[in-house]
Amino acid sequence: MFKGKKVYIDAIRREDLSKLMDWRNLPEYRKYFREYRELNPDMQQKWYENKVLNDNATEMFAIRLNDTKELIGCCGLCYINWVHRNADLSLYIGWKEVYIDEEGYAEEACRLLFDYGFKELGLQKIWTEIYCFDNKKMDLYMKLGFHKDGELRNQYYYDGKWWNSNMLSLLTEEWD
């Protein structure tokens, strides 16, 4: 467990899966994820067993409120490349269907996750791909010190048109 002032991140539990699946299946959320299909319980269970429990290239965490211990979201480092010391960032707040909140829960969860990734795992870089219409994440990641490395043209098809995606990264020497 890694604890901040408002939230802590800890292991995802089996009892979290239903709520995480419900949030991931929200149409307003699904447009931001690489997994565009609606998830069913079998798919969610398979993800949990294959990725969360058994993949050493994935470190996923539940985001919980300090005061109530309530599950409010999910974050993690995926596709960890142990040779090149980098990982892809995953994050969302499902609580109250805010996606990326204005209270600072997502930001604090990222700070905890980055401390873990850079200081404990020894990563050199945390990167992410976000679609160009994902303004909430872009604002958050820029605030956290990410740099835009490039833009992939016509990378994502959504709502009847092609969208570009932004490639962002944060290096260990850029982190506090």
mmCIF file of C-alpha atoms in Angstrom:
data_model
loop_
_atom_site.group_PDB
_atom_site.id
_atom_site.type_symbol
_atom_site.label_atom_id
_atom_site.label_comp_id
_atom_site.label_asym_id
_atom_site.label_seq_id
_atom_site.Cartn_x
_atom_site.Cartn_y
_atom_site.Cartn_z
ATOM 1 C CA MET A 1 0.000 0.000 0.000
ATOM 2 C CA PHE A 2 1.177 3.518 -0.864
ATOM 3 C CA LYS A 3 -0.604 6.268 1.037
ATOM 4 C CA GLY A 4 -1.106 9.950 0.258
ATOM 5 C CA LYS A 5 -3.115 12.652 2.010
ATOM 6 C CA LYS A 6 -6.441 11.859 0.299
ATOM 7 C CA VAL A 7 -6.042 8.432 -1.288
ATOM 8 C CA TYR A 8 -3.984 5.292 -1.166
ATOM 9 C CA ILE A 9 -3.254 2.714 -3.822
ATOM 10 C CA ASP A 10 -3.183 -0.980 -3.051
ATOM 11 C CA ALA A 11 -3.786 -4.388 -4.600
ATOM 12 C CA ILE A 12 -6.888 -4.925 -6.672
ATOM 13 C CA ARG A 13 -9.143 -7.483 -4.989
ATOM 14 C CA ARG A 14 -11.589 -9.924 -6.535
ATOM 15 C CA GLU A 15 -14.445 -8.016 -4.941
ATOM 16 C CA ASP A 16 -13.329 -4.879 -6.848
ATOM 17 C CA LEU A 17 -13.765 -6.488 -10.260
ATOM 18 C CA SER A 18 -17.492 -5.910 -10.699
ATOM 19 C CA LYS A 19 -17.264 -2.203 -9.925
ATOM 20 C CA LEU A 20 -14.166 -1.758 -12.115
ATOM 21 C CA MET A 21 -15.960 -3.527 -14.968
ATOM 22 C CA ASP A 22 -19.048 -1.340 -14.575
ATOM 23 C CA TRP A 23 -16.909 1.807 -14.747
ATOM 24 C CA ARG A 24 -14.917 0.542 -17.726
ATOM 25 C CA ASN A 25 -18.178 -0.200 -19.558
ATOM 26 C CA LEU A 26 -19.505 3.333 -19.274
ATOM 27 C CA PRO A 27 -19.732 4.620 -22.871
ATOM 28 C CA GLU A 28 -18.318 7.975 -21.806
ATOM 29 C CA TYR A 29 -15.247 6.178 -20.398
ATOM 30 C CA ARG A 30 -14.826 3.462 -22.994
ATOM 31 C CA LYS A 31 -13.953 5.968 -25.706
ATOM 32 C CA TYR A 32 -10.717 6.750 -23.822
ATOM 33 C CA PHE A 33 -9.494 3.148 -23.565
ATOM 34 C CA ARG A 34 -7.702 0.901 -26.021
ATOM 35 C CA GLU A 35 -10.170 -1.859 -25.113
ATOM 36 C CA TYR A 36 -13.180 -0.498 -26.983
ATOM 37 C CA ARG A 37 -15.469 -3.500 -26.417
ATOM 38 C CA GLU A 38 -17.886 -3.793 -23.571
ATOM 39 C CA LEU A 39 -16.435 -6.115 -20.946
ATOM 40 C CA ASN A 40 -18.304 -9.056 -19.446
ATOM 41 C CA PRO A 41 -17.524 -10.781 -16.130
ATOM 42 C CA ASP A 42 -15.529 -13.535 -17.836
ATOM 43 C CA MET A 43 -13.326 -10.995 -19.646
ATOM 44 C CA GLN A 44 -12.808 -9.045 -16.425
ATOM 45 C CA GLN A 45 -11.894 -12.212 -14.506
ATOM 46 C CA LYS A 46 -9.475 -13.268 -17.240
ATOM 47 C CA TRP A 47 -7.801 -9.818 -17.162
ATOM 48 C CA TYR A 48 -7.468 -10.073 -13.384
ATOM 49 C CA GLU A 49 -5.967 -13.555 -13.469
ATOM 50 C CA ASN A 50 -3.708 -13.068 -16.504
ATOM 51 C CA LYS A 51 -2.546 -9.482 -16.040
ATOM 52 C CA VAL A 52 -3.018 -8.430 -12.429
ATOM 53 C CA LEU A 53 -2.052 -11.695 -10.751
ATOM 54 C CA ASN A 54 0.321 -13.375 -13.197
ATOM 55 C CA ASP A 55 2.005 -10.859 -15.523
ATOM 56 C CA ASN A 56 5.305 -9.447 -14.277
ATOM 57 C CA ALA A 57 5.009 -6.713 -16.915
ATOM 58 C CA THR A 58 1.866 -5.318 -15.254
ATOM 59 C CA GLU A 59 1.484 -3.560 -11.888
ATOM 60 C CA MET A 60 -2.154 -2.542 -11.328
ATOM 61 C CA PHE A 61 -3.594 -0.863 -8.231
ATOM 62 C CA ALA A 62 -6.963 0.080 -6.808
ATOM 63 C CA ILE A 63 -7.338 3.729 -5.807
ATOM 64 C CA ARG A 64 -9.142 4.088 -2.472
ATOM 65 C CA LEU A 65 -10.176 7.008 -0.259
ATOM 66 C CA ASN A 66 -8.158 7.221 2.956
ATOM 67 C CA ASP A 67 -11.079 8.017 5.225
ATOM 68 C CA THR A 68 -13.631 5.436 3.987
ATOM 69 C CA LYS A 69 -11.422 2.903 2.143
ATOM 70 C CA GLU A 70 -13.938 3.155 -0.713
ATOM 71 C CA LEU A 71 -12.745 2.082 -4.163
ATOM 72 C CA ILE A 72 -12.751 5.117 -6.470
ATOM 73 C CA GLY A 73 -10.603 4.089 -9.421
ATOM 74 C CA CYS A 74 -7.731 2.166 -10.863
ATOM 75 C CA CYS A 75 -4.174 2.939 -11.916
ATOM 76 C CA GLY A 76 -1.138 1.030 -12.968
ATOM 77 C CA LEU A 77 1.979 0.495 -14.979
ATOM 78 C CA CYS A 78 1.541 -1.778 -17.987
ATOM 79 C CA TYR A 79 3.789 -3.246 -20.648
ATOM 80 C CA ILE A 80 6.741 -2.840 -18.291
ATOM 81 C CA ASN A 81 9.953 -3.322 -20.234
ATOM 82 C CA TRP A 82 12.485 -4.453 -17.644
ATOM 83 C CA VAL A 83 15.443 -4.149 -20.037
ATOM 84 C CA HIS A 84 14.703 -0.593 -21.176
ATOM 85 C CA ARG A 85 13.113 0.367 -17.822
ATOM 86 C CA ASN A 86 9.884 1.927 -19.086
ATOM 87 C CA ALA A 87 6.165 1.367 -18.631
ATOM 88 C CA ASP A 88 2.811 2.568 -19.953
ATOM 89 C CA LEU A 89 0.570 4.489 -17.548
ATOM 90 C CA SER A 90 -3.049 3.462 -16.940
ATOM 91 C CA LEU A 91 -5.468 5.611 -14.890
ATOM 92 C CA TYR A 92 -9.117 6.458 -14.320
ATOM 93 C CA ILE A 93 -11.426 7.535 -11.509
ATOM 94 C CA GLY A 94 -14.760 5.742 -11.716
ATOM 95 C CA TRP A 95 -16.220 7.182 -8.533
ATOM 96 C CA LYS A 96 -19.123 9.517 -9.266
ATOM 97 C CA GLU A 97 -18.345 8.953 -12.960
ATOM 98 C CA VAL A 98 -15.835 11.815 -13.067
ATOM 99 C CA TYR A 99 -13.110 10.003 -15.107
ATOM 100 C CA ILE A 100 -10.403 12.467 -14.009
ATOM 101 C CA ASP A 101 -11.546 14.380 -10.930
ATOM 102 C CA GLU A 102 -11.013 18.010 -9.944
ATOM 103 C CA GLU A 103 -10.470 17.173 -6.243
ATOM 104 C CA GLY A 104 -6.970 15.841 -6.890
ATOM 105 C CA TYR A 105 -7.527 12.120 -6.356
ATOM 106 C CA ALA A 106 -6.206 11.168 -9.808
ATOM 107 C CA GLU A 107 -3.225 13.479 -9.397
ATOM 108 C CA GLU A 108 -2.328 12.067 -5.996
ATOM 109 C CA ALA A 109 -2.726 8.481 -7.233
ATOM 110 C CA CYS A 110 -0.330 9.301 -10.085
ATOM 111 C CA ARG A 111 2.189 10.796 -7.689
ATOM 112 C CA LEU A 112 2.107 7.649 -5.553
ATOM 113 C CA LEU A 113 2.377 5.439 -8.623
ATOM 114 C CA PHE A 114 5.277 7.465 -10.066
ATOM 115 C CA ASP A 115 7.188 7.325 -6.786
ATOM 116 C CA TYR A 116 6.740 3.561 -6.844
ATOM 117 C CA GLY A 117 7.706 3.242 -10.501
ATOM 118 C CA PHE A 118 10.753 5.494 -10.427
ATOM 119 C CA LYS A 119 12.053 4.901 -6.906
ATOM 120 C CA GLU A 120 11.158 1.276 -6.200
ATOM 121 C CA LEU A 121 11.013 -0.331 -9.641
ATOM 122 C CA GLY A 122 13.867 1.759 -11.021
ATOM 123 C CA LEU A 123 12.044 2.835 -14.169
ATOM 124 C CA GLN A 124 13.691 5.399 -16.425
ATOM 125 C CA LYS A 125 10.499 6.447 -18.203
ATOM 126 C CA ILE A 126 6.733 6.309 -17.774
ATOM 127 C CA TRP A 127 4.881 6.901 -21.013
ATOM 128 C CA THR A 128 1.307 6.977 -22.196
ATOM 129 C CA GLU A 129 -0.804 7.316 -25.301
ATOM 130 C CA ILE A 130 -3.926 9.454 -25.061
ATOM 131 C CA TYR A 131 -6.378 10.388 -27.765
ATOM 132 C CA CYS A 132 -6.398 14.037 -28.767
ATOM 133 C CA PHE A 133 -9.940 14.582 -27.425
ATOM 134 C CA ASP A 134 -8.896 13.408 -23.921
ATOM 135 C CA ASN A 135 -8.392 16.906 -22.528
ATOM 136 C CA LYS A 136 -8.780 15.950 -18.862
ATOM 137 C CA LYS A 137 -5.859 13.533 -18.990
ATOM 138 C CA MET A 138 -3.772 15.855 -21.136
ATOM 139 C CA ASP A 139 -4.201 18.668 -18.588
ATOM 140 C CA LEU A 140 -3.389 16.352 -15.675
ATOM 141 C CA TYR A 141 -0.321 14.824 -17.306
ATOM 142 C CA MET A 142 1.061 18.213 -18.344
ATOM 143 C CA LYS A 143 0.601 19.390 -14.743
ATOM 144 C CA LEU A 144 2.556 16.336 -13.578
ATOM 145 C CA GLY A 145 5.466 17.199 -15.874
ATOM 146 C CA PHE A 146 4.922 14.950 -18.889
ATOM 147 C CA HIS A 147 6.316 16.009 -22.255
ATOM 148 C CA LYS A 148 4.623 15.487 -25.586
ATOM 149 C CA ASP A 149 6.917 13.203 -27.576
ATOM 150 C CA GLY A 150 4.825 13.104 -30.702
ATOM 151 C CA GLU A 151 1.480 12.645 -32.338
ATOM 152 C CA LEU A 152 0.246 9.575 -34.180
ATOM 153 C CA ARG A 153 -2.045 10.566 -37.039
ATOM 154 C CA ASN A 154 -5.382 8.825 -37.572
ATOM 155 C CA GLN A 155 -4.599 6.387 -34.781
ATOM 156 C CA TYR A 156 -8.080 5.903 -33.366
ATOM 157 C CA TYR A 157 -11.513 5.553 -34.960
ATOM 158 C CA TYR A 158 -14.342 6.855 -32.795
ATOM 159 C CA ASP A 159 -17.758 8.384 -33.389
ATOM 160 C CA GLY A 160 -17.489 8.081 -37.163
ATOM 161 C CA LYS A 161 -14.133 9.753 -37.622
ATOM 162 C CA TRP A 162 -10.379 9.316 -37.235
ATOM 163 C CA TRP A 163 -8.546 10.919 -34.333
ATOM 164 C CA ASN A 164 -4.868 11.487 -33.647
ATOM 165 C CA SER A 165 -3.270 10.308 -30.427
ATOM 166 C CA ASN A 166 -0.585 11.970 -28.344
ATOM 167 C CA MET A 167 2.456 10.126 -27.062
ATOM 168 C CA LEU A 168 3.606 11.543 -23.711
ATOM 169 C CA SER A 169 6.430 10.626 -21.375
ATOM 170 C CA LEU A 170 7.996 11.493 -18.055
ATOM 171 C CA LEU A 171 11.622 10.633 -17.296
ATOM 172 C CA THR A 172 12.937 9.761 -13.865
ATOM 173 C CA GLU A 173 15.162 12.870 -13.759
ATOM 174 C CA GLU A 174 12.065 15.014 -14.448
ATOM 175 C CA TRP A 175 10.195 13.575 -11.476
ATOM 176 C CA ASP A 176 10.378 15.281 -8.083
#
